[in-house]
C-alpha cells in the first residue's frame, strides 16, 4: 500500500496483517483520483471515508491537501492504525469506531466528498441503504460527490442521484451527485465507462 500523489507521494505503508480489510488497489486508486481531480481541488475538501479499513483512501486525500477528513470503521484495530498513521503524517483525520449504518443514521454533518468501500459480500439492500441514508439525511453538499466501491455483482445505477459508474478489473466505482453533469475529461482516465440498461 502506498500513497500515490501529493506531499507524501511514493511513501509506502504497512498495515498489520490481522486487520479484516481489502484495501483499494494502488492501480484502481490512482484511476479513481484521476477522475476526482477533474471535479475537485483537494485542498480544504471535507471528506467522509466509510468502511475506511486501513485508511488507505483517507491518507490519499490528506497527502493531496484535504484537512478535514472523517474515517469511520467498525473495527478497533483499523481505527487504532488510522490514528497512528494520521499522527505520523500529521493528517487531520478524525477516526471514529462505529457501525457505518448507525453513524449515517445519527450523523448531522455534510461533506464535499463521501467515499464508501463496504465489504464486497454485503448484500444489495445494504449497499442501497448507504445511498438512501446519505441523501435522506442530507449528508452530501450541493456540489459534492459520493463514490461507492463494489463488485460487478452489485448494481447501483437505479439509485437516487446516480451519475455514472466506471469498471476497473473486478471493481466498480459508482458516482453520485446532487447536480450531475459528467465531465468529458472523465473519459481520459484509463477506466472503461460502462453504461448498462
Short mmCIF file of C-alpha atoms in Angstrom, two decimals:
data_model
loop_
_atom_site.label_atom_id
_atom_site.label_comp_id
_atom_site.label_asym_id
_atom_site.label_seq_id
_atom_site.Cartn_x
_atom_site.Cartn_y
_atom_site.Cartn_z
CA UNK A 1 0.00 0.00 0.00
CA UNK A 2 1.43 3.36 -0.98
CA UNK A 3 0.42 7.00 -1.26
CA UNK A 4 0.29 7.76 -4.98
CA UNK A 5 0.31 11.56 -5.08
CA UNK A 6 0.64 14.76 -3.12
CA UNK A 7 3.02 15.70 -0.31
CA UNK A 8 3.81 12.09 0.60
CA UNK A 9 3.84 10.63 -2.92
CA UNK A 10 5.58 7.27 -3.02
CA UNK A 11 5.50 6.64 0.72
CA UNK A 12 4.71 3.02 1.49
CA UNK A 13 2.51 2.00 4.38
CA UNK A 14 2.39 -1.42 6.00
CA UNK A 15 -0.78 -2.18 7.92
CA UNK A 16 -0.94 -5.00 10.48
CA UNK A 17 -1.69 -8.29 8.73
CA UNK A 18 -4.50 -9.19 11.12
CA UNK A 19 -6.81 -6.35 10.04
CA UNK A 20 -10.03 -7.58 8.35
CA UNK A 21 -9.61 -5.45 5.23
CA UNK A 22 -9.45 -5.49 1.43
CA UNK A 23 -7.71 -2.21 0.56
CA UNK A 24 -8.43 -0.48 -2.74
CA UNK A 25 -5.54 -1.41 -5.04
CA UNK A 26 -2.99 1.22 -5.96
CA UNK A 27 -3.92 0.99 -9.65
CA UNK A 28 -7.66 1.46 -9.12
CA UNK A 29 -7.00 4.14 -6.50
CA UNK A 30 -4.90 6.09 -8.99
CA UNK A 31 -7.65 5.81 -11.61
CA UNK A 32 -10.25 6.95 -9.07
CA UNK A 33 -8.26 10.03 -8.10
CA UNK A 34 -7.68 10.88 -11.76
CA UNK A 35 -11.46 11.16 -12.04
CA UNK A 36 -11.87 13.13 -8.82
CA UNK A 37 -9.13 15.52 -9.92
CA UNK A 38 -11.45 16.66 -12.74
CA UNK A 39 -14.05 17.74 -10.20
CA UNK A 40 -12.26 18.95 -7.09
CA UNK A 41 -9.41 20.95 -5.70
CA UNK A 42 -8.42 18.71 -2.82
CA UNK A 43 -7.16 21.43 -0.50
CA UNK A 44 -9.80 22.22 2.08
CA UNK A 45 -12.08 19.40 0.91
CA UNK A 46 -14.32 17.97 3.65
CA UNK A 47 -14.16 14.18 3.29
CA UNK A 48 -16.05 11.25 4.81
CA UNK A 49 -14.41 7.83 4.37
CA UNK A 50 -16.82 5.00 5.23
CA UNK A 51 -15.67 1.42 5.87
CA UNK A 52 -12.25 3.04 5.91
CA UNK A 53 -10.28 -0.11 6.78
CA UNK A 54 -6.58 0.75 6.80
CA UNK A 55 -7.33 4.39 5.98
CA UNK A 56 -5.81 3.96 2.52
CA UNK A 57 -8.20 6.44 0.86
CA UNK A 58 -8.09 8.92 3.75
CA UNK A 59 -4.29 9.16 3.54
CA UNK A 60 -4.52 9.87 -0.18
CA UNK A 61 -6.85 12.80 0.46
CA UNK A 62 -4.61 14.00 3.28
CA UNK A 63 -1.49 13.87 1.12
CA UNK A 64 -3.28 15.97 -1.51
CA UNK A 65 -4.18 18.69 0.99
CA UNK A 66 -7.59 17.76 2.39
CA UNK A 67 -7.53 18.86 6.01
CA UNK A 68 -10.96 17.79 7.27
CA UNK A 69 -11.28 14.02 6.98
CA UNK A 70 -13.56 11.70 8.94
CA UNK A 71 -12.82 7.96 8.78
CA UNK A 72 -15.43 5.51 10.04
CA UNK A 73 -14.92 1.79 10.58
CA UNK A 74 -16.33 -0.79 12.96
CA UNK A 75 -13.01 -2.49 13.70
CA UNK A 76 -10.97 -1.24 16.64
CA UNK A 77 -7.67 -2.35 15.09
CA UNK A 78 -8.36 -0.36 11.94
CA UNK A 79 -9.22 2.78 13.88
CA UNK A 80 -6.11 2.41 16.02
CA UNK A 81 -3.94 2.10 12.91
CA UNK A 82 -5.57 5.12 11.25
CA UNK A 83 -4.97 7.25 14.35
CA UNK A 84 -1.32 6.19 14.50
CA UNK A 85 -0.75 6.88 10.81
CA UNK A 86 -2.56 10.22 10.92
CA UNK A 87 -0.30 11.30 13.78
CA UNK A 88 2.82 10.12 11.94
CA UNK A 89 1.97 12.10 8.79
CA UNK A 90 0.23 14.99 10.55
CA UNK A 91 -3.05 14.35 8.72
CA UNK A 92 -6.17 15.96 10.17
CA UNK A 93 -8.19 12.74 10.34
CA UNK A 94 -10.94 12.09 12.86
CA UNK A 95 -11.09 8.29 13.19
CA UNK A 96 -14.39 7.01 14.56
CA UNK A 97 -15.11 3.43 15.63
CA UNK A 98 -18.73 2.85 14.71
CA UNK A 99 -21.04 0.68 12.72
CA UNK A 100 -21.30 2.68 9.48
CA UNK A 101 -25.07 2.43 9.25
CA UNK A 102 -25.55 3.67 12.81
CA UNK A 103 -23.15 6.52 12.09
CA UNK A 104 -25.09 7.57 8.99
CA UNK A 105 -28.37 7.42 10.90
CA UNK A 106 -27.11 9.79 13.62
CA UNK A 107 -24.63 12.00 11.76
CA UNK A 108 -25.68 15.63 11.24
CA UNK A 109 -22.65 16.85 9.28
CA UNK A 110 -22.38 17.17 5.50
CA UNK A 111 -19.39 16.62 3.25
CA UNK A 112 -17.90 17.57 -0.11
CA UNK A 113 -16.76 14.02 -0.86
CA UNK A 114 -18.05 10.76 0.58
CA UNK A 115 -16.23 7.53 -0.24
CA UNK A 116 -17.57 4.14 0.84
CA UNK A 117 -15.81 0.81 0.37
CA UNK A 118 -18.05 -1.78 2.05
CA UNK A 119 -17.20 -5.48 2.04
CA UNK A 120 -17.94 -6.78 -1.44
CA UNK A 121 -20.09 -9.57 0.03
CA UNK A 122 -22.50 -7.10 1.61
CA UNK A 123 -26.00 -7.71 0.27
CA UNK A 124 -27.61 -5.46 -2.35
CA UNK A 125 -30.07 -3.95 0.14
CA UNK A 126 -27.22 -2.81 2.41
CA UNK A 127 -25.45 -1.04 -0.46
CA UNK A 128 -28.72 0.68 -1.32
CA UNK A 129 -29.20 1.65 2.33
CA UNK A 130 -25.91 3.58 2.28
CA UNK A 131 -27.14 5.68 -0.64
CA UNK A 132 -30.54 6.30 0.92
CA UNK A 133 -29.16 7.28 4.34
CA UNK A 134 -26.69 9.76 2.84
CA UNK A 135 -29.31 11.55 0.78
CA UNK A 136 -32.24 11.29 3.18
CA UNK A 137 -30.09 12.86 5.91
CA UNK A 138 -28.60 15.45 3.53
CA UNK A 139 -25.00 14.46 4.22
CA UNK A 140 -23.65 15.40 0.78
CA UNK A 141 -23.07 19.07 -0.02
CA UNK A 142 -24.73 20.57 -3.10
CA UNK A 143 -21.63 20.42 -5.29
CA UNK A 144 -20.31 17.27 -3.67
CA UNK A 145 -19.85 13.70 -4.84
CA UNK A 146 -20.29 10.27 -3.30
CA UNK A 147 -18.34 7.28 -4.58
CA UNK A 148 -19.12 3.69 -3.65
CA UNK A 149 -16.68 0.90 -4.50
CA UNK A 150 -18.26 -2.51 -5.08
CA UNK A 151 -18.04 -5.68 -7.12
CA UNK A 152 -19.57 -6.08 -10.56
CA UNK A 153 -22.33 -8.18 -8.99
CA UNK A 154 -23.77 -5.15 -7.19
CA UNK A 155 -25.83 -2.68 -9.26
CA UNK A 156 -26.47 0.86 -8.07
CA UNK A 157 -27.30 2.69 -11.30
CA UNK A 158 -31.02 2.75 -10.41
CA UNK A 159 -30.48 4.67 -7.17
CA UNK A 160 -31.32 8.28 -6.43
CA UNK A 161 -28.75 10.83 -7.66
CA UNK A 162 -26.82 8.21 -9.63
CA UNK A 163 -24.41 9.94 -12.02
CA UNK A 164 -22.14 7.36 -13.68
CA UNK A 165 -20.01 4.32 -12.96
CA UNK A 166 -16.63 3.03 -14.04
CA UNK A 167 -15.30 -0.52 -14.14
CA UNK A 168 -11.73 -1.35 -13.23
CA UNK A 169 -10.82 -5.02 -13.13
CA UNK A 170 -13.20 -6.72 -10.73
CA UNK A 171 -14.10 -3.45 -9.04
CA UNK A 172 -16.71 -0.85 -9.89
CA UNK A 173 -16.79 2.77 -8.73
CA UNK A 174 -20.31 4.23 -8.77
CA UNK A 175 -20.59 8.02 -8.55
CA UNK A 176 -23.49 10.04 -7.17
CA UNK A 177 -24.08 13.80 -7.45
CA UNK A 178 -26.93 16.09 -6.49
CA UNK A 179 -26.30 18.13 -9.63
CA UNK A 180 -24.62 15.81 -12.09
CA UNK A 181 -23.12 16.54 -15.47
CA UNK A 182 -20.42 14.10 -16.49
CA UNK A 183 -17.12 15.77 -17.33
CA UNK A 184 -15.72 14.96 -20.75
CA UNK A 185 -12.31 14.63 -19.12
CA UNK A 186 -13.51 11.56 -17.23
CA UNK A 187 -13.26 9.59 -20.45
CA UNK A 188 -9.48 10.00 -20.48
CA UNK A 189 -8.73 8.35 -17.14
CA UNK A 190 -7.98 4.81 -18.27
CA UNK A 191 -11.21 3.48 -16.78
CA UNK A 192 -13.76 1.92 -19.07
CA UNK A 193 -17.12 3.64 -18.92
CA UNK A 194 -19.93 1.14 -18.61
CA UNK A 195 -23.48 2.13 -19.38
CA UNK A 196 -25.95 -0.61 -18.66
CA UNK A 197 -29.68 -0.89 -19.06
#
